[in-house]
Short mmCIF file of C-alpha atoms and ligand atoms in Angstrom, two decimals:
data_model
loop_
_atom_site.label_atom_id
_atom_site.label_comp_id
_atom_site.label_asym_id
_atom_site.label_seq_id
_atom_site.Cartn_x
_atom_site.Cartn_y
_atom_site.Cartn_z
CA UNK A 570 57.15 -8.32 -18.86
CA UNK A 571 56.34 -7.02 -15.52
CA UNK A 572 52.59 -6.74 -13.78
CA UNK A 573 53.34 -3.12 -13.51
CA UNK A 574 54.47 -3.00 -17.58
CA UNK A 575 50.92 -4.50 -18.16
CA UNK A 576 49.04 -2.14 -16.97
CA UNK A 577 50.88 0.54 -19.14
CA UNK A 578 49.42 1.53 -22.46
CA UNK A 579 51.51 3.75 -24.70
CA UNK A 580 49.24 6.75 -26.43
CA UNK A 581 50.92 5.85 -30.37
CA UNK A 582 49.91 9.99 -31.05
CA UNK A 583 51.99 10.79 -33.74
CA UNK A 584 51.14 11.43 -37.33
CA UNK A 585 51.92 9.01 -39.13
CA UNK A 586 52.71 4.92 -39.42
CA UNK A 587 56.41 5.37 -39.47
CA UNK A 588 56.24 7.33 -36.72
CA UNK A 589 53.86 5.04 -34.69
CA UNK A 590 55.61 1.84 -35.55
CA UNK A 591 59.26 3.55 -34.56
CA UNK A 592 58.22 3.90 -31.31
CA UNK A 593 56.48 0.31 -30.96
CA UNK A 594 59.74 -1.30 -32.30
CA UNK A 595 61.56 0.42 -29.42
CA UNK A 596 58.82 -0.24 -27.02
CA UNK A 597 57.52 -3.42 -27.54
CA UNK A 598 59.89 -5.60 -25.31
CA UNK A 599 58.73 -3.44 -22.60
CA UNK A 600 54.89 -2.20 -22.98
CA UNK A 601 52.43 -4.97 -24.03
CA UNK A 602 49.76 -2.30 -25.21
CA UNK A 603 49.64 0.28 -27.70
CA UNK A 604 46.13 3.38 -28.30
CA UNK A 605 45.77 4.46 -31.54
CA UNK A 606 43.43 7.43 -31.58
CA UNK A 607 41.74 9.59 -34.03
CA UNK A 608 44.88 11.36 -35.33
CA UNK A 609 47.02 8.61 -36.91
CA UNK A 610 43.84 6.00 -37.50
CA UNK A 611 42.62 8.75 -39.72
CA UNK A 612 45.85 9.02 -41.62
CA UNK A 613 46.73 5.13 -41.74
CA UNK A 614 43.94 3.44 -41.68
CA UNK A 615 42.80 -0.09 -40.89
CA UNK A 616 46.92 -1.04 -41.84
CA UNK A 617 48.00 0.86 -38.65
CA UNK A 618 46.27 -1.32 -36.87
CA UNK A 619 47.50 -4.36 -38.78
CA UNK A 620 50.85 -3.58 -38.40
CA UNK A 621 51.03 -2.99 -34.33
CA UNK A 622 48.79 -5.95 -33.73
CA UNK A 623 51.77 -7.48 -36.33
CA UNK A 624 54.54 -6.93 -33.84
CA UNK A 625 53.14 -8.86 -31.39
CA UNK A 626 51.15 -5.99 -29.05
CA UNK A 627 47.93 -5.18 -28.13
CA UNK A 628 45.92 -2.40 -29.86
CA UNK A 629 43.34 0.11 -27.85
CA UNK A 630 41.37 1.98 -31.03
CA UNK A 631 39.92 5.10 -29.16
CA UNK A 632 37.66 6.26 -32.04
CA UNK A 633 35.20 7.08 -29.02
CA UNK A 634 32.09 6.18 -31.32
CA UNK A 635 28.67 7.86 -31.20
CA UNK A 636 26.10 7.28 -33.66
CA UNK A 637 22.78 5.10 -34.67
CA UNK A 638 23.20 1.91 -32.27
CA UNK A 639 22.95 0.49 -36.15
CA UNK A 640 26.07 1.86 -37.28
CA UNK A 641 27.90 1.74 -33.73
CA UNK A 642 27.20 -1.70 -33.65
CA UNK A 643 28.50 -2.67 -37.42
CA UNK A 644 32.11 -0.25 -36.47
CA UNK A 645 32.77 -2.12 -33.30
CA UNK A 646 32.07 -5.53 -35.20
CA UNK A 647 34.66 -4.18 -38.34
CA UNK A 648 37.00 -3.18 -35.30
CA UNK A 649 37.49 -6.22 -33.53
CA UNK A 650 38.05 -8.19 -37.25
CA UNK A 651 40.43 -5.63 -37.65
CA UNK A 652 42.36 -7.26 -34.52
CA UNK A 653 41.86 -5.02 -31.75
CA UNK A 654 41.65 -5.55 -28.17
CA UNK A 655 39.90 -2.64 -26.62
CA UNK A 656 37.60 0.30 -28.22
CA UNK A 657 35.81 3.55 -27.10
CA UNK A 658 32.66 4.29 -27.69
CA UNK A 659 30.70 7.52 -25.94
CA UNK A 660 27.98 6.07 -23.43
CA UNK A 661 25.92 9.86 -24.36
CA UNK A 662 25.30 7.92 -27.01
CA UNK A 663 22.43 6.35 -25.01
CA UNK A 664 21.83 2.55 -23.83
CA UNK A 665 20.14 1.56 -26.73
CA UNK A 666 23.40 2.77 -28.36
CA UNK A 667 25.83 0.81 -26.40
CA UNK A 668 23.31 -2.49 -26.03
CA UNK A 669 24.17 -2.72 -29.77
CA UNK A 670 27.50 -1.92 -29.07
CA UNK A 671 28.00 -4.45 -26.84
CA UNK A 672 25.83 -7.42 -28.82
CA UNK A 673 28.86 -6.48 -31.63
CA UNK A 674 31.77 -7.28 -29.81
CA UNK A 675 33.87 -10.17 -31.29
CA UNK A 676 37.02 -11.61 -30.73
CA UNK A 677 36.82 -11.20 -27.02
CA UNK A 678 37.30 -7.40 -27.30
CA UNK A 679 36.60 -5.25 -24.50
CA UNK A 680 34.80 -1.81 -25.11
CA UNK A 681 35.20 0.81 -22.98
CA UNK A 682 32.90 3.65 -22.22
CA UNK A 683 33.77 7.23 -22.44
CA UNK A 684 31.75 9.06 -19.78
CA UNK A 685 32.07 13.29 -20.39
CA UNK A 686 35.63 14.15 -21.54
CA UNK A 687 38.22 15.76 -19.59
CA UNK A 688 38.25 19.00 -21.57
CA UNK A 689 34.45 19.62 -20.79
CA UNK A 690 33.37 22.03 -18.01
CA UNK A 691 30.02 22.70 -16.04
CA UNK A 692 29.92 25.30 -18.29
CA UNK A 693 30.02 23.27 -21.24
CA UNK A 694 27.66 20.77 -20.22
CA UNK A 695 24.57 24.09 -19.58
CA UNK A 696 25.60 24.75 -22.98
CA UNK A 697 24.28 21.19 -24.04
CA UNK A 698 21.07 21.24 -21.78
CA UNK A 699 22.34 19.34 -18.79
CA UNK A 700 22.05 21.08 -15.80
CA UNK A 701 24.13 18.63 -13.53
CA UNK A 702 27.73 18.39 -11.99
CA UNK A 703 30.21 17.09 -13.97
CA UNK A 704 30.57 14.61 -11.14
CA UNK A 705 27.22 13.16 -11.37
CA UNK A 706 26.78 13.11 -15.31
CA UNK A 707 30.08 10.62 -15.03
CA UNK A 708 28.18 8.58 -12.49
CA UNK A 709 24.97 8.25 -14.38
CA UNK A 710 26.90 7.95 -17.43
CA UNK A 711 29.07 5.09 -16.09
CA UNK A 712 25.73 3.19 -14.61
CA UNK A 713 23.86 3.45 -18.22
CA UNK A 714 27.06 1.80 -19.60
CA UNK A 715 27.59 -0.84 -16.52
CA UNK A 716 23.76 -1.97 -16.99
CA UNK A 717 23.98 -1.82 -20.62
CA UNK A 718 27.03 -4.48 -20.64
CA UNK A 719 30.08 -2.24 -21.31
CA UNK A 720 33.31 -3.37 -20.23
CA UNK A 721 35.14 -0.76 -18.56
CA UNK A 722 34.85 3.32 -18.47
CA UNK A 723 38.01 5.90 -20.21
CA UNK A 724 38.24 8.20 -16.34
CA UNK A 725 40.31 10.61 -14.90
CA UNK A 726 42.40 10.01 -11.74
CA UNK A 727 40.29 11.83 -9.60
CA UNK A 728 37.24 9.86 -10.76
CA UNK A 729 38.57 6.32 -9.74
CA UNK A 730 37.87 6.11 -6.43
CA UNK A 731 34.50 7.15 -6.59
CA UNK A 732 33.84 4.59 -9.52
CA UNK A 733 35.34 1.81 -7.44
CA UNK A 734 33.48 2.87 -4.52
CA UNK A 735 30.18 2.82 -6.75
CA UNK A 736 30.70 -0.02 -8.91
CA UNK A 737 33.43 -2.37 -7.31
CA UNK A 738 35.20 -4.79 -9.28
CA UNK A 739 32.83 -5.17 -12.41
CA UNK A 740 34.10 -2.58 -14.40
CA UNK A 741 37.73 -2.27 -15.99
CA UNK A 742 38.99 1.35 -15.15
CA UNK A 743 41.37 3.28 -17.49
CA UNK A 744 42.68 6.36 -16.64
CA UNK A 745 44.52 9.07 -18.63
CA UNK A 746 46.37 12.10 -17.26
CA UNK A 747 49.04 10.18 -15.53
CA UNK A 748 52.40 12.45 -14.99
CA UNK A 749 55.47 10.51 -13.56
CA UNK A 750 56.79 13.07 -10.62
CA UNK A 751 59.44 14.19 -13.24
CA UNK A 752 57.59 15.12 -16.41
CA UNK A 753 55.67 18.63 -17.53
CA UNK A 754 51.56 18.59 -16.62
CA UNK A 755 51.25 20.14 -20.30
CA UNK A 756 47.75 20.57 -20.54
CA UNK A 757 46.59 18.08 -18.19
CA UNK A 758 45.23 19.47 -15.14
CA UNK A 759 44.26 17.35 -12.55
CA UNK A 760 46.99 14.28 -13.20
CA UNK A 761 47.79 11.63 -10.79
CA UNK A 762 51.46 9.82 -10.92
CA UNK A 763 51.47 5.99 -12.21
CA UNK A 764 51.86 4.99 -8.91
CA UNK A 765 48.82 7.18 -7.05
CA UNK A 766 46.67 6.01 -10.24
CA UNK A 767 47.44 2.63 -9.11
CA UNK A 768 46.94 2.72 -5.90
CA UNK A 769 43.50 4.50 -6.31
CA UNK A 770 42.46 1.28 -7.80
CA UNK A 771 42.96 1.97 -11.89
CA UNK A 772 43.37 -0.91 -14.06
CA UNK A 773 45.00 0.51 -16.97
CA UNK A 774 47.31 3.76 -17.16
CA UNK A 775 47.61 5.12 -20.73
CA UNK A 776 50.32 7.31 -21.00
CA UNK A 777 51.36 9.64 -24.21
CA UNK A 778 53.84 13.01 -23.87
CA UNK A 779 55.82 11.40 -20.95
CA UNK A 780 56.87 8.55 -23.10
CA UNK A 781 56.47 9.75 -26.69
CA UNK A 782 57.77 13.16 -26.48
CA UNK A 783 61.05 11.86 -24.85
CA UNK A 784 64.13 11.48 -26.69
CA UNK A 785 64.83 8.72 -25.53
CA UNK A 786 61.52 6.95 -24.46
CA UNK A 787 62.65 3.39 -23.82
CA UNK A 788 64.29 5.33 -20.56
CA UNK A 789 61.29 6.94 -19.70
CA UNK A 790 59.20 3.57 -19.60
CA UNK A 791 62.30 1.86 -17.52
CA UNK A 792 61.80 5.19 -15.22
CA UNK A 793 58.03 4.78 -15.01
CA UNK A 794 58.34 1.02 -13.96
CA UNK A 795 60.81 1.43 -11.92
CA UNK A 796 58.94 3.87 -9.74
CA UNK A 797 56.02 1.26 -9.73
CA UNK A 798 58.30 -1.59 -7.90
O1 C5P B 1089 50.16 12.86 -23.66
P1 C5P B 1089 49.18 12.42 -22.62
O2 C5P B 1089 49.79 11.49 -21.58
O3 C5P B 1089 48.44 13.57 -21.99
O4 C5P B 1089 48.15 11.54 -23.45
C1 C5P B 1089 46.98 11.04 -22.90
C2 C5P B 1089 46.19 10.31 -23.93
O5 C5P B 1089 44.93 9.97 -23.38
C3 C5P B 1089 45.91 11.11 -25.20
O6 C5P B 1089 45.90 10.19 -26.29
C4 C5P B 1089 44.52 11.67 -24.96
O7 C5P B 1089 43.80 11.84 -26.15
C5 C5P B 1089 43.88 10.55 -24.15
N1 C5P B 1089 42.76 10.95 -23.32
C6 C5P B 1089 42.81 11.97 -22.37
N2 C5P B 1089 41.69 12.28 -21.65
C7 C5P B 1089 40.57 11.60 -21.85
C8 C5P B 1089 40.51 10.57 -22.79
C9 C5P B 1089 41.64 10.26 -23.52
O8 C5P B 1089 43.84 12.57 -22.17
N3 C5P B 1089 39.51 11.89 -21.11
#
């Protein structure tokens, strides 16, 4: 596998297992890494899980946790039995929350830190009582998690140069919204191709509609890396 085809994960968001596990059988020779979000873990089930890590990849939960640090802590410790590699957990959640988070981890996992999501405005932020940019609230939210002992931060492209700038090299950034020149935005709005995402210093790229709504989506990931040589 190439260093490019390692820094690829494939968004698994499709209903159900044989769906999910269709797509890593075709996939797997080339892409290393696999998410499973909210969608098909809460159809499938620990076994989803079991059955990716099964085939020989790597498995990125994004459950993006946020509760007591008690119960945060005792889901990321079930997680990384479970086999995977990487989890999400909110860093709102506050630093107590993600100290026990982090205390949890086993199995070498990493957990990443979701800072405020993509879909939320400034408007939607007021709503919740915080009166600051979007900008800033990542920021903050990204030095709680750094100082707490997180791993790496969930960002958007436009948020990983300022990151970098900020925190350097001690934090693993992984950045959704990534559009190959010759795919649809759907609802993404500010994307970034694989290879500006790169080059703006992200570690990961995880990458759903592109791949996963393509007929043929073994040709789309051959496409992808071959724009990244
Ligand atoms: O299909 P697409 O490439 O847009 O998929 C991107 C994946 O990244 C989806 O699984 C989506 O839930 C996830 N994601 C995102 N924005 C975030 C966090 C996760 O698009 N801020």
């Amino acid at each position: 596998m190439t260093k490019a085809a390692n820094k690829i994960i494939v968004a698994l968001d499709v209903p159900t297992k044989e769906a999910a596990l269709k797509l890593v059988e075709k996939l797997r020779d080339q892409i290393a890494f696999f998410k499973i979000g909210l969608q098909l873990y809460t159809a499938e089930g620990p076994e989803i899980v079991r059955a990716v890590s099964a085939r020989g990849s790597k498995v990125w939960l994004d459950l993006k946790l946020h509760d007591i640090p008690n119960t945060v802590a005792r889901a990321v410790e079930s997680a990384g039995r479970v086999g995977v590699q990487m989890l999400t957990i909110h860093l709102s959640g506050g630093s107590e929350m993600v100290r026990a988070a982090t205390a949890a981890r086993v199995n070498n996992m990493l957990l990443l830190g979701v800072t405020v999501l993509t879909s939320a405005t400034e408007e939607a932020l007021r709503e919740i009582g915080i009166q600051d940019k979007v900008d800033d609230q990542v920021s903050r939210l990204a030095k709680l998690g750094i100082e707490a002992g997180i791993d790496g931060v969930v960002a958007s492209p436009h948020e990983i140069k300022p990151l970098r700038r900020e925190f350097g090299d001690k934090i693993k950034i992984v950045v959704p919204g990534i559009r190959p020149s010759w795919s649809e935005p759907g609802d993404q709005k500010r994307t970034m191709t694989p290879r500006e995402a790169l080059k703006a210093g992200a570690d990961y790229l995880v990458i759903g509609r592109p791949i996963i709504a393509n007929a043929q989506p073994d040709e789309a990931v051959a496409k992808i890396l071959q724009e990244l040589t």
